[in-house]
GROMACS .gro file of C-alpha atoms in nm:
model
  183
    1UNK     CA    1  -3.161  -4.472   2.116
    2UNK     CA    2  -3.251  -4.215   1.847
    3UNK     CA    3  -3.436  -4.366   1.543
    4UNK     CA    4  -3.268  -4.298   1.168
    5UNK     CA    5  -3.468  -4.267   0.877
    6UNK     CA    6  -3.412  -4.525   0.610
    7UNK     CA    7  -3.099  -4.446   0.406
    8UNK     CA    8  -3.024  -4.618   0.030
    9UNK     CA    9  -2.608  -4.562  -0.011
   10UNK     CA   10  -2.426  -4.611  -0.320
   11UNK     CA   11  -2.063  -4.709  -0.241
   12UNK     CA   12  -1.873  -4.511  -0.526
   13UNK     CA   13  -2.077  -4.205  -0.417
   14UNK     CA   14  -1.957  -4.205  -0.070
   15UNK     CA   15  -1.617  -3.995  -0.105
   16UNK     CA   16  -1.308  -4.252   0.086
   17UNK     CA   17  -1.098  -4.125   0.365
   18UNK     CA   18  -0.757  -4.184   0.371
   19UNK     CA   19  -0.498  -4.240   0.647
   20UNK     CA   20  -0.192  -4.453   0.660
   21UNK     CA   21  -0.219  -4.554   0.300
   22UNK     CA   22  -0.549  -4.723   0.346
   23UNK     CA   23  -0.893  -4.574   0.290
   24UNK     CA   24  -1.193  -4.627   0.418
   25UNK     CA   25  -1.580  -4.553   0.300
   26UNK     CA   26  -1.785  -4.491   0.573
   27UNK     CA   27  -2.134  -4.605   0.426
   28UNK     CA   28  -2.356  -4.549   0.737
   29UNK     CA   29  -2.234  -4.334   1.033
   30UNK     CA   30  -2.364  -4.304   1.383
   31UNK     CA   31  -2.605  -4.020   1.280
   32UNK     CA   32  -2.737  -4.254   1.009
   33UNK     CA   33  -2.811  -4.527   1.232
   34UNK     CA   34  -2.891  -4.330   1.585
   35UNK     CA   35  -2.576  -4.401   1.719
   36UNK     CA   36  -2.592  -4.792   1.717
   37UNK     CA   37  -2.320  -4.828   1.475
   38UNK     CA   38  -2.115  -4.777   1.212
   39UNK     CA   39  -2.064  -4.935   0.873
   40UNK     CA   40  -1.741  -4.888   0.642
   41UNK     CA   41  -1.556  -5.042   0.321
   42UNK     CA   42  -1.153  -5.029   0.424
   43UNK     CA   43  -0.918  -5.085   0.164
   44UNK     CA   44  -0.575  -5.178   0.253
   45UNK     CA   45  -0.266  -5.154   0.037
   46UNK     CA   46  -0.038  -5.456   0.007
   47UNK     CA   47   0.180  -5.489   0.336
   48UNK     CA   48  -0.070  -5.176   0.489
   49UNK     CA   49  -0.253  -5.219   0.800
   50UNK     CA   50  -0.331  -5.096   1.143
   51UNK     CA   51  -0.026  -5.144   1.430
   52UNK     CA   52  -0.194  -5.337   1.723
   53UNK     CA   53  -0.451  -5.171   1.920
   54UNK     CA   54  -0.696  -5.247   2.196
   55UNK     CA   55  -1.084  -5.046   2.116
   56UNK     CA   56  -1.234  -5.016   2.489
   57UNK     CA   57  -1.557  -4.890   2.432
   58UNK     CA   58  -1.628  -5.041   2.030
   59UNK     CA   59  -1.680  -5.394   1.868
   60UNK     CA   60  -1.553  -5.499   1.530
   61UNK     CA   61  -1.646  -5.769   1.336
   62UNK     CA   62  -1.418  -5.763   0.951
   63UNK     CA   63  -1.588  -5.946   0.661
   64UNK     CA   64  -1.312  -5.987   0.391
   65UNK     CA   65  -1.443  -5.933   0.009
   66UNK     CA   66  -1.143  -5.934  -0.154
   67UNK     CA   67  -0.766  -6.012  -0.160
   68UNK     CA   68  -0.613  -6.178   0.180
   69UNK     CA   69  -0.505  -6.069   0.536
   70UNK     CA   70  -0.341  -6.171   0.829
   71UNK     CA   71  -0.576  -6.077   1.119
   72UNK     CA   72  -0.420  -6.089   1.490
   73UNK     CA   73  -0.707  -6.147   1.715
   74UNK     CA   74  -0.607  -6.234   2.102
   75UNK     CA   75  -0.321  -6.344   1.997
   76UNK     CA   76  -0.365  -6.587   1.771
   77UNK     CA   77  -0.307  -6.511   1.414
   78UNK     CA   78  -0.560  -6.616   1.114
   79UNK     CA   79  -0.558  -6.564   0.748
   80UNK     CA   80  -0.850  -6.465   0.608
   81UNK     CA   81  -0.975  -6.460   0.257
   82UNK     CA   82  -1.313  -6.370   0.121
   83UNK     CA   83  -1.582  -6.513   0.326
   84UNK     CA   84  -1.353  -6.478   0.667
   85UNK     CA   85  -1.529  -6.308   0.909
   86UNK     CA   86  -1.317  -6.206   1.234
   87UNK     CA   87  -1.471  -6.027   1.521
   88UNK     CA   88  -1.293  -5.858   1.793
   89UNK     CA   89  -1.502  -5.733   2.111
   90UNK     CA   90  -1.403  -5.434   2.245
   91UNK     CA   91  -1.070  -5.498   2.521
   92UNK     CA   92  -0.919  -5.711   2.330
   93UNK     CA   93  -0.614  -5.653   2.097
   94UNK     CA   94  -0.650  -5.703   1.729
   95UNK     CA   95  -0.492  -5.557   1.412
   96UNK     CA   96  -0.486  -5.716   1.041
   97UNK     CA   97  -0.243  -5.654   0.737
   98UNK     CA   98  -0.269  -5.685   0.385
   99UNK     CA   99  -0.068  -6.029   0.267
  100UNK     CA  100  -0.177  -6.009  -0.074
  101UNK     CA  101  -0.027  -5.835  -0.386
  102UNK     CA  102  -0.290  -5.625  -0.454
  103UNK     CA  103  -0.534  -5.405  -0.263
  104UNK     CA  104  -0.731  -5.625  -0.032
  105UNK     CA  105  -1.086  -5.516   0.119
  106UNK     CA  106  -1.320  -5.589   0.423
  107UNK     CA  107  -1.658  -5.457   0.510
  108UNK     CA  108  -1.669  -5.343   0.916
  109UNK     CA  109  -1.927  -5.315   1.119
  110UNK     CA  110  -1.831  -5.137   1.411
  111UNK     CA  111  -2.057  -5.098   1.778
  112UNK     CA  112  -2.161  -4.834   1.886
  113UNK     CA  113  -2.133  -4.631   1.622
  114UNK     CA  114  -1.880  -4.313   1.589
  115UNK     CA  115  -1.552  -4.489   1.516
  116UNK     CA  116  -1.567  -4.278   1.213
  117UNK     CA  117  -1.446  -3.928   1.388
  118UNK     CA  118  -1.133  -4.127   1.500
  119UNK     CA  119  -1.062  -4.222   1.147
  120UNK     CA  120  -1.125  -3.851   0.973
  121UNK     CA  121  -0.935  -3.693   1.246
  122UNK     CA  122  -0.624  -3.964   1.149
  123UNK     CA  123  -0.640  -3.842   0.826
  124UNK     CA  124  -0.640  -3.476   0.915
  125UNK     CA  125  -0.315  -3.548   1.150
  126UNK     CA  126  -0.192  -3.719   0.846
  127UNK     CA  127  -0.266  -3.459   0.617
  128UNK     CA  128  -0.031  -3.378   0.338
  129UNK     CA  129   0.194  -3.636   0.422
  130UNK     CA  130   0.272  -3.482   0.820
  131UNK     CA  131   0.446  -3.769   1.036
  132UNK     CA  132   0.280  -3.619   1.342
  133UNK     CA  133   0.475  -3.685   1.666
  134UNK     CA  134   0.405  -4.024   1.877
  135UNK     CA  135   0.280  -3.850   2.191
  136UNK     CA  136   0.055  -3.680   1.886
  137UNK     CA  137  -0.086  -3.984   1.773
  138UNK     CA  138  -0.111  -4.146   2.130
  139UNK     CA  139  -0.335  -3.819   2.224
  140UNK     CA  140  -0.582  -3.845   1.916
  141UNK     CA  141  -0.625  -4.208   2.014
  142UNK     CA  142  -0.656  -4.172   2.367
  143UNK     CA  143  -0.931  -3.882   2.280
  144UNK     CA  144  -1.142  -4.178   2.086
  145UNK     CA  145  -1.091  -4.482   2.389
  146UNK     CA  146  -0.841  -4.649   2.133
  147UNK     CA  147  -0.499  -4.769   2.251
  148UNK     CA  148  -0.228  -4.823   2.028
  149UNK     CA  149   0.121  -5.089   2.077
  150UNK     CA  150   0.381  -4.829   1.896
  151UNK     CA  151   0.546  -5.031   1.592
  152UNK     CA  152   0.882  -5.089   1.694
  153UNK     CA  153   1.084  -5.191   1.335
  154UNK     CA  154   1.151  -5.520   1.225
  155UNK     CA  155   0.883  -5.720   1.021
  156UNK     CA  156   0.564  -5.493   0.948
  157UNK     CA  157   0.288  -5.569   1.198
  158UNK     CA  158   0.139  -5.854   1.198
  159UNK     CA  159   0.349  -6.091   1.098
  160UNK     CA  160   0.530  -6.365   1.323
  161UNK     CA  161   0.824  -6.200   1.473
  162UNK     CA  162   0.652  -5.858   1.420
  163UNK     CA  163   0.515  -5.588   1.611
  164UNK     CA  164   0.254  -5.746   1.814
  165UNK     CA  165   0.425  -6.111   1.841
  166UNK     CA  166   0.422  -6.118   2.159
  167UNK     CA  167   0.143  -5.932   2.249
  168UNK     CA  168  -0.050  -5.921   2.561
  169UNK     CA  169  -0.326  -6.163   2.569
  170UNK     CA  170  -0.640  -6.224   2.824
  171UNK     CA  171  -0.624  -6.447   3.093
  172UNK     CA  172  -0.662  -6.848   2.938
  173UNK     CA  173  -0.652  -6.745   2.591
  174UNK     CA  174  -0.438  -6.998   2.376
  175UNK     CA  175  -0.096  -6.940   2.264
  176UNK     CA  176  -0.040  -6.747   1.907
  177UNK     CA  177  -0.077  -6.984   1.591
  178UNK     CA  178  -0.205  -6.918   1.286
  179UNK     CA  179  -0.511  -7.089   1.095
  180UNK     CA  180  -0.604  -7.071   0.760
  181UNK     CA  181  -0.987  -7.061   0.590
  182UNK     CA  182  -1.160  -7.382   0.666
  183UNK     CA  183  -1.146  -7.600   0.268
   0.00000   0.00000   0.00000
């Protein structure tokens, strides 16, 4: 482990990355915290969000601050509004969408750090509006220990009878539901 200095970040002066229609602001990267993790702002677009896709070497935990998602964690589905905090360990399948009308936002803490340089290469493959080839995308993932579950039309992802419905789940986890925000 490689100790970071301390670091003050001001959110509007970190410059967002974009990929898929949602951006993201990565606040501390793995250089800034000796590779123990990264910190971002994502902001989704209504309906946006990642297909389903398993990280084997990172954890996530989301912390919604505004709007509402759906977030598919081992296959059972949540909504989460601000306060919602979902985590999803590394191995295990996840993806969240956008269910509100406006843009909706999360902070993510991901571990170890480095998740960023799968994000900022994204956005270069999407540059300029490129549709890169599937076996493209499946490459740049592969590169970063990320596998992706290729949408396959239908509802977006993420919603029941969606990509990702019938996902693969581990070994005694329950069946799909979904669960609101505790009242």
């Amino acid at each position: 482990m490689t100790l970071a200095p301390a670091k003050l970040v001001i959110r509007d002066e970190v410059d967002p990355v974009r990929w898929m229609g949602e951006q993201g602001r990565f606040l501390l990267r793995k250089e800034d915290t000796g590779g123990l993790y990264t910190f971002m702002e994502i902001t989704t677009p209504p309906d946006g969000g990642p297909p389903l896709h398993i990280h084997d070497t990172e954890d996530e935990a989301f912390f919604v601050t505004e709007g509402k998602y759906e977030i598919r964690v081992d296959g059972e589905l949540h909504v989460a509004t601000p306060g919602t905090l979902a985590y999803g360990p590394r191995g295990v399948a996840h993806q969240f969408r956008n269910i509100s009308d406006a843009p909706s936002r999360m902070l993510v803490i991901v571990t170890p750090g480095g998740v960023e340089d799968f994000f900022i290469g994204l956005s270069e493959l999407l540059r300029d509006g490129r549709r890169p080839e599937w076996e493209e995308m499946v490459a740049h993932a592969t590169k970063h220990n990320v596998r992706g579950f290729r949408p396959m039309g239908g509802p977006p992802a993420g919603i029941p009878g969606g990509p990702g419905a019938g996902m693969p789940r581990r070994p005694g986890a329950g069946a799909p539901g979904v669960r609101g925000p505790a009242s």
